[in-house]
Amino acid sequence: MVRFTFKFILVVLLAVAASFVYLALGSGDPVYTMFEWMSPARFQQYDRLITAVATEHHLDPMLVKAVVWRESRFDPQKFGSAGERGLMQVTENAANEWARETKADNFRVEELFDPKTNLEAGSWYLRRASQHWVQQSDPMPFALAEYNAGASRVQRWAGAGAATNISTKDFLTSIDFPGTRNYVDSVMSRYRFYKRRGRM
């Protein structure tokens, strides 16, 4: 009886492991899928909040989650090397601009460690960046570059592209900050991963 129970448990565990391997390999990112499976609370705890805030700002929640993943790996207490804070690694200057534009009363920079406040400020900034590049056939890489490196640098990289259409390939080639080019590629890759599997 004990041997049967052990065998049964072993078969069940092997079936679960095989199912996980199949799903992980099919996802296109088995490492992410494995960590998400091991710690769903960490990877999914802000999904509802991300969806609500992204929708409010007319952004795709999967894009906002991709930015959160790239910026903080879902750590609301992350403090960046240049003073960026929270889930979307919002800078003090960007947060103050958000607070001024949205009339957020008595805003203090420490509030960026609050997930909702951080997502509000970061999504507002990302939406504004997206609006700067609506003439492009695909505004996303331009907006992400602006989110990472600032509007003036993206205008320089795009050349006359702010007013006319420039191909995404030419734009990415013109980015002379390897970190920003990597950032754009990384966020877009994670966004495509979420889209492919049909959920955040």
PDB file of C-alpha atoms in Angstrom:
ATOM      1  CA  MET A   1       0.000   0.000   0.000  1.00  0.00           C
ATOM      2  CA  VAL A   2       2.830   2.399   0.849  1.00  0.00           C
ATOM      3  CA  ARG A   3       4.625   1.520  -2.402  1.00  0.00           C
ATOM      4  CA  PHE A   4       1.465   2.152  -4.408  1.00  0.00           C
ATOM      5  CA  THR A   5       0.975   5.550  -2.778  1.00  0.00           C
ATOM      6  CA  PHE A   6       4.585   6.501  -3.438  1.00  0.00           C
ATOM      7  CA  LYS A   7       4.307   5.390  -7.080  1.00  0.00           C
ATOM      8  CA  PHE A   8       1.043   7.255  -7.485  1.00  0.00           C
ATOM      9  CA  ILE A   9       2.524  10.452  -6.053  1.00  0.00           C
ATOM     10  CA  LEU A  10       5.598  10.050  -8.260  1.00  0.00           C
ATOM     11  CA  VAL A  11       3.440   9.604 -11.379  1.00  0.00           C
ATOM     12  CA  VAL A  12       1.369  12.682 -10.482  1.00  0.00           C
ATOM     13  CA  LEU A  13       4.511  14.764  -9.873  1.00  0.00           C
ATOM     14  CA  LEU A  14       6.032  13.624 -13.171  1.00  0.00           C
ATOM     15  CA  ALA A  15       2.796  14.461 -15.004  1.00  0.00           C
ATOM     16  CA  VAL A  16       2.711  17.923 -13.423  1.00  0.00           C
ATOM     17  CA  ALA A  17       6.399  18.465 -14.268  1.00  0.00           C
ATOM     18  CA  ALA A  18       5.849  17.313 -17.860  1.00  0.00           C
ATOM     19  CA  SER A  19       2.845  19.635 -18.210  1.00  0.00           C
ATOM     20  CA  PHE A  20       4.848  22.525 -16.842  1.00  0.00           C
ATOM     21  CA  VAL A  21       7.771  21.854 -19.201  1.00  0.00           C
ATOM     22  CA  TYR A  22       5.356  21.679 -22.159  1.00  0.00           C
ATOM     23  CA  LEU A  23       3.684  24.961 -21.194  1.00  0.00           C
ATOM     24  CA  ALA A  24       6.988  26.684 -20.387  1.00  0.00           C
ATOM     25  CA  LEU A  25       8.586  25.735 -23.694  1.00  0.00           C
ATOM     26  CA  GLY A  26       5.444  26.703 -25.589  1.00  0.00           C
ATOM     27  CA  SER A  27       5.343  30.108 -23.905  1.00  0.00           C
ATOM     28  CA  GLY A  28       8.471  31.320 -25.665  1.00  0.00           C
ATOM     29  CA  ASP A  29      10.148  32.190 -22.365  1.00  0.00           C
ATOM     30  CA  PRO A  30      10.572  29.096 -20.197  1.00  0.00           C
ATOM     31  CA  VAL A  31      12.664  30.889 -17.545  1.00  0.00           C
ATOM     32  CA  TYR A  32      10.033  33.591 -16.948  1.00  0.00           C
ATOM     33  CA  THR A  33       7.281  30.965 -16.971  1.00  0.00           C
ATOM     34  CA  MET A  34       9.155  28.823 -14.432  1.00  0.00           C
ATOM     35  CA  PHE A  35       9.689  31.731 -12.030  1.00  0.00           C
ATOM     36  CA  GLU A  36       6.087  32.864 -12.469  1.00  0.00           C
ATOM     37  CA  TRP A  37       4.892  29.328 -11.731  1.00  0.00           C
ATOM     38  CA  MET A  38       7.091  29.149  -8.614  1.00  0.00           C
ATOM     39  CA  SER A  39       6.027  32.585  -7.332  1.00  0.00           C
ATOM     40  CA  PRO A  40       2.667  33.591  -8.824  1.00  0.00           C
ATOM     41  CA  ALA A  41       2.006  36.146  -6.085  1.00  0.00           C
ATOM     42  CA  ARG A  42       5.122  38.103  -6.995  1.00  0.00           C
ATOM     43  CA  PHE A  43       4.456  38.053 -10.740  1.00  0.00           C
ATOM     44  CA  GLN A  44       0.701  38.631 -10.647  1.00  0.00           C
ATOM     45  CA  GLN A  45      -0.030  40.633  -7.491  1.00  0.00           C
ATOM     46  CA  TYR A  46      -0.339  43.958  -9.339  1.00  0.00           C
ATOM     47  CA  ASP A  47      -2.215  42.707 -12.410  1.00  0.00           C
ATOM     48  CA  ARG A  48      -5.602  44.148 -11.388  1.00  0.00           C
ATOM     49  CA  LEU A  49      -4.085  47.473 -10.433  1.00  0.00           C
ATOM     50  CA  ILE A  50      -2.022  47.600 -13.637  1.00  0.00           C
ATOM     51  CA  THR A  51      -5.134  46.837 -15.694  1.00  0.00           C
ATOM     52  CA  ALA A  52      -7.183  49.554 -13.968  1.00  0.00           C
ATOM     53  CA  VAL A  53      -4.518  52.275 -14.202  1.00  0.00           C
ATOM     54  CA  ALA A  54      -3.439  51.387 -17.759  1.00  0.00           C
ATOM     55  CA  THR A  55      -7.055  51.422 -18.950  1.00  0.00           C
ATOM     56  CA  GLU A  56      -7.593  54.804 -17.297  1.00  0.00           C
ATOM     57  CA  HIS A  57      -4.618  56.153 -19.270  1.00  0.00           C
ATOM     58  CA  HIS A  58      -5.657  54.461 -22.548  1.00  0.00           C
ATOM     59  CA  LEU A  59      -2.654  52.137 -22.525  1.00  0.00           C
ATOM     60  CA  ASP A  60      -2.474  48.404 -23.110  1.00  0.00           C
ATOM     61  CA  PRO A  61      -2.113  46.782 -19.645  1.00  0.00           C
ATOM     62  CA  MET A  62       0.281  44.243 -21.144  1.00  0.00           C
ATOM     63  CA  LEU A  63       2.592  47.083 -22.194  1.00  0.00           C
ATOM     64  CA  VAL A  64       2.482  48.660 -18.727  1.00  0.00           C
ATOM     65  CA  LYS A  65       3.225  45.287 -17.132  1.00  0.00           C
ATOM     66  CA  ALA A  66       6.130  44.802 -19.549  1.00  0.00           C
ATOM     67  CA  VAL A  67       7.546  48.167 -18.413  1.00  0.00           C
ATOM     68  CA  VAL A  68       7.038  47.223 -14.749  1.00  0.00           C
ATOM     69  CA  TRP A  69       8.821  43.905 -15.334  1.00  0.00           C
ATOM     70  CA  ARG A  70      11.758  45.614 -17.048  1.00  0.00           C
ATOM     71  CA  GLU A  71      12.030  48.478 -14.590  1.00  0.00           C
ATOM     72  CA  SER A  72      11.612  46.783 -11.217  1.00  0.00           C
ATOM     73  CA  ARG A  73      10.840  43.069 -11.605  1.00  0.00           C
ATOM     74  CA  PHE A  74       7.647  43.856  -9.649  1.00  0.00           C
ATOM     75  CA  ASP A  75       9.472  45.316  -6.632  1.00  0.00           C
ATOM     76  CA  PRO A  76       7.542  48.410  -5.419  1.00  0.00           C
ATOM     77  CA  GLN A  77      10.423  49.421  -3.124  1.00  0.00           C
ATOM     78  CA  LYS A  78      13.126  49.448  -5.793  1.00  0.00           C
ATOM     79  CA  PHE A  79      15.327  52.542  -5.728  1.00  0.00           C
ATOM     80  CA  GLY A  80      17.325  53.140  -8.919  1.00  0.00           C
ATOM     81  CA  SER A  81      20.865  54.428  -9.240  1.00  0.00           C
ATOM     82  CA  ALA A  82      19.616  57.811 -10.514  1.00  0.00           C
ATOM     83  CA  GLY A  83      16.903  58.129  -7.874  1.00  0.00           C
ATOM     84  CA  GLU A  84      14.131  56.372  -9.810  1.00  0.00           C
ATOM     85  CA  ARG A  85      11.524  54.869  -7.524  1.00  0.00           C
ATOM     86  CA  GLY A  86       9.003  52.064  -7.404  1.00  0.00           C
ATOM     87  CA  LEU A  87       7.388  49.695  -9.871  1.00  0.00           C
ATOM     88  CA  MET A  88       7.865  51.851 -12.984  1.00  0.00           C
ATOM     89  CA  GLN A  89      11.064  53.514 -11.717  1.00  0.00           C
ATOM     90  CA  VAL A  90       9.638  57.024 -11.970  1.00  0.00           C
ATOM     91  CA  THR A  91      12.091  59.892 -11.497  1.00  0.00           C
ATOM     92  CA  GLU A  92      11.404  62.759  -9.133  1.00  0.00           C
ATOM     93  CA  ASN A  93      11.229  65.251 -12.034  1.00  0.00           C
ATOM     94  CA  ALA A  94       8.726  63.125 -13.959  1.00  0.00           C
ATOM     95  CA  ALA A  95       6.649  62.613 -10.809  1.00  0.00           C
ATOM     96  CA  ASN A  96       6.586  66.321 -10.024  1.00  0.00           C
ATOM     97  CA  GLU A  97       5.493  67.024 -13.591  1.00  0.00           C
ATOM     98  CA  TRP A  98       2.714  64.427 -13.252  1.00  0.00           C
ATOM     99  CA  ALA A  99       1.624  65.884  -9.894  1.00  0.00           C
ATOM    100  CA  ARG A 100       1.547  69.414 -11.346  1.00  0.00           C
ATOM    101  CA  GLU A 101      -0.367  68.420 -14.490  1.00  0.00           C
ATOM    102  CA  THR A 102      -2.892  66.235 -12.670  1.00  0.00           C
ATOM    103  CA  LYS A 103      -3.164  68.528  -9.644  1.00  0.00           C
ATOM    104  CA  ALA A 104      -2.158  65.783  -7.207  1.00  0.00           C
ATOM    105  CA  ASP A 105      -2.397  67.680  -3.918  1.00  0.00           C
ATOM    106  CA  ASN A 106       0.527  67.656  -1.480  1.00  0.00           C
ATOM    107  CA  PHE A 107       2.471  65.085  -3.502  1.00  0.00           C
ATOM    108  CA  ARG A 108       5.678  63.866  -1.861  1.00  0.00           C
ATOM    109  CA  VAL A 109       8.275  61.898  -3.795  1.00  0.00           C
ATOM    110  CA  GLU A 110       8.204  59.105  -1.188  1.00  0.00           C
ATOM    111  CA  GLU A 111       4.691  58.304  -2.427  1.00  0.00           C
ATOM    112  CA  LEU A 112       6.281  56.757  -5.519  1.00  0.00           C
ATOM    113  CA  PHE A 113       6.869  53.646  -3.400  1.00  0.00           C
ATOM    114  CA  ASP A 114       3.083  53.244  -3.258  1.00  0.00           C
ATOM    115  CA  PRO A 115       2.186  50.943  -6.201  1.00  0.00           C
ATOM    116  CA  LYS A 116      -0.949  52.854  -7.238  1.00  0.00           C
ATOM    117  CA  THR A 117       0.719  56.273  -7.147  1.00  0.00           C
ATOM    118  CA  ASN A 118       3.726  54.935  -9.025  1.00  0.00           C
ATOM    119  CA  LEU A 119       1.600  53.293 -11.711  1.00  0.00           C
ATOM    120  CA  GLU A 120      -0.459  56.484 -12.068  1.00  0.00           C
ATOM    121  CA  ALA A 121       2.629  58.660 -12.556  1.00  0.00           C
ATOM    122  CA  GLY A 122       4.463  56.172 -14.787  1.00  0.00           C
ATOM    123  CA  SER A 123       1.426  55.451 -16.963  1.00  0.00           C
ATOM    124  CA  TRP A 124       0.698  59.158 -17.333  1.00  0.00           C
ATOM    125  CA  TYR A 125       4.280  59.732 -18.501  1.00  0.00           C
ATOM    126  CA  LEU A 126       4.215  56.747 -20.875  1.00  0.00           C
ATOM    127  CA  ARG A 127       0.873  57.861 -22.349  1.00  0.00           C
ATOM    128  CA  ARG A 128       2.216  61.367 -22.930  1.00  0.00           C
ATOM    129  CA  ALA A 129       5.301  59.905 -24.618  1.00  0.00           C
ATOM    130  CA  SER A 130       3.039  57.786 -26.844  1.00  0.00           C
ATOM    131  CA  GLN A 131       1.071  60.866 -27.880  1.00  0.00           C
ATOM    132  CA  HIS A 132       4.280  62.574 -29.003  1.00  0.00           C
ATOM    133  CA  TRP A 133       4.762  59.855 -31.628  1.00  0.00           C
ATOM    134  CA  VAL A 134       1.244  59.186 -32.948  1.00  0.00           C
ATOM    135  CA  GLN A 135       2.357  59.987 -36.525  1.00  0.00           C
ATOM    136  CA  GLN A 136       4.619  56.932 -36.526  1.00  0.00           C
ATOM    137  CA  SER A 137       3.234  53.671 -37.885  1.00  0.00           C
ATOM    138  CA  ASP A 138       4.375  52.072 -34.611  1.00  0.00           C
ATOM    139  CA  PRO A 139       4.681  54.691 -31.835  1.00  0.00           C
ATOM    140  CA  MET A 140       5.644  52.117 -29.184  1.00  0.00           C
ATOM    141  CA  PRO A 141       9.448  51.987 -29.627  1.00  0.00           C
ATOM    142  CA  PHE A 142       9.606  55.785 -29.749  1.00  0.00           C
ATOM    143  CA  ALA A 143       7.501  56.123 -26.599  1.00  0.00           C
ATOM    144  CA  LEU A 144       9.580  53.512 -24.765  1.00  0.00           C
ATOM    145  CA  ALA A 145      12.813  55.239 -25.763  1.00  0.00           C
ATOM    146  CA  GLU A 146      11.395  58.528 -24.507  1.00  0.00           C
ATOM    147  CA  TYR A 147      10.310  56.876 -21.249  1.00  0.00           C
ATOM    148  CA  ASN A 148      13.857  55.608 -20.765  1.00  0.00           C
ATOM    149  CA  ALA A 149      16.024  58.428 -22.114  1.00  0.00           C
ATOM    150  CA  GLY A 150      13.860  61.568 -22.385  1.00  0.00           C
ATOM    151  CA  ALA A 151      12.085  63.418 -25.172  1.00  0.00           C
ATOM    152  CA  SER A 152      15.001  65.517 -26.441  1.00  0.00           C
ATOM    153  CA  ARG A 153      17.202  62.479 -27.071  1.00  0.00           C
ATOM    154  CA  VAL A 154      14.435  60.656 -28.927  1.00  0.00           C
ATOM    155  CA  GLN A 155      13.814  63.715 -31.093  1.00  0.00           C
ATOM    156  CA  ARG A 156      17.505  63.716 -31.977  1.00  0.00           C
ATOM    157  CA  TRP A 157      17.486  59.994 -32.784  1.00  0.00           C
ATOM    158  CA  ALA A 158      14.318  60.316 -34.865  1.00  0.00           C
ATOM    159  CA  GLY A 159      15.650  63.354 -36.758  1.00  0.00           C
ATOM    160  CA  ALA A 160      12.688  64.747 -38.643  1.00  0.00           C
ATOM    161  CA  GLY A 161      10.742  61.680 -37.519  1.00  0.00           C
ATOM    162  CA  ALA A 162       8.701  63.598 -34.967  1.00  0.00           C
ATOM    163  CA  ALA A 163       6.788  65.184 -37.840  1.00  0.00           C
ATOM    164  CA  THR A 164       7.226  62.494 -40.486  1.00  0.00           C
ATOM    165  CA  ASN A 165       7.316  58.735 -40.509  1.00  0.00           C
ATOM    166  CA  ILE A 166      10.623  56.958 -39.882  1.00  0.00           C
ATOM    167  CA  SER A 167      10.916  53.188 -39.879  1.00  0.00           C
ATOM    168  CA  THR A 168      11.275  51.477 -36.533  1.00  0.00           C
ATOM    169  CA  LYS A 169      14.429  49.754 -37.776  1.00  0.00           C
ATOM    170  CA  ASP A 170      16.050  53.075 -38.775  1.00  0.00           C
ATOM    171  CA  PHE A 171      15.015  54.623 -35.470  1.00  0.00           C
ATOM    172  CA  LEU A 172      16.450  51.779 -33.387  1.00  0.00           C
ATOM    173  CA  THR A 173      19.669  51.895 -35.405  1.00  0.00           C
ATOM    174  CA  SER A 174      20.009  55.613 -34.702  1.00  0.00           C
ATOM    175  CA  ILE A 175      19.861  55.170 -30.906  1.00  0.00           C
ATOM    176  CA  ASP A 176      23.424  55.713 -29.756  1.00  0.00           C
ATOM    177  CA  PHE A 177      22.734  54.695 -26.145  1.00  0.00           C
ATOM    178  CA  PRO A 178      23.122  50.880 -26.085  1.00  0.00           C
ATOM    179  CA  GLY A 179      21.237  50.808 -22.776  1.00  0.00           C
ATOM    180  CA  THR A 180      18.205  52.519 -24.308  1.00  0.00           C
ATOM    181  CA  ARG A 181      18.261  50.302 -27.387  1.00  0.00           C
ATOM    182  CA  ASN A 182      18.410  47.252 -25.107  1.00  0.00           C
ATOM    183  CA  TYR A 183      15.616  48.692 -22.960  1.00  0.00           C
ATOM    184  CA  VAL A 184      13.280  49.172 -25.940  1.00  0.00           C
ATOM    185  CA  ASP A 185      14.048  45.686 -27.289  1.00  0.00           C
ATOM    186  CA  SER A 186      13.545  44.137 -23.852  1.00  0.00           C
ATOM    187  CA  VAL A 187      10.186  45.790 -23.113  1.00  0.00           C
ATOM    188  CA  MET A 188       8.854  45.102 -26.609  1.00  0.00           C
ATOM    189  CA  SER A 189       9.945  41.467 -26.352  1.00  0.00           C
ATOM    190  CA  ARG A 190       8.179  41.056 -22.990  1.00  0.00           C
ATOM    191  CA  TYR A 191       5.076  42.799 -24.399  1.00  0.00           C
ATOM    192  CA  ARG A 192       5.014  40.396 -27.364  1.00  0.00           C
ATOM    193  CA  PHE A 193       5.405  37.480 -24.908  1.00  0.00           C
ATOM    194  CA  TYR A 194       2.297  38.579 -22.973  1.00  0.00           C
ATOM    195  CA  LYS A 195       0.365  39.134 -26.217  1.00  0.00           C
ATOM    196  CA  ARG A 196       1.381  35.725 -27.570  1.00  0.00           C
ATOM    197  CA  ARG A 197       0.129  33.869 -24.523  1.00  0.00           C
ATOM    198  CA  GLY A 198      -2.994  36.041 -24.310  1.00  0.00           C
ATOM    199  CA  ARG A 199      -2.576  37.259 -20.744  1.00  0.00           C
ATOM    200  CA  MET A 200      -0.287  39.326 -18.556  1.00  0.00           C
TER     201      MET A 200
END
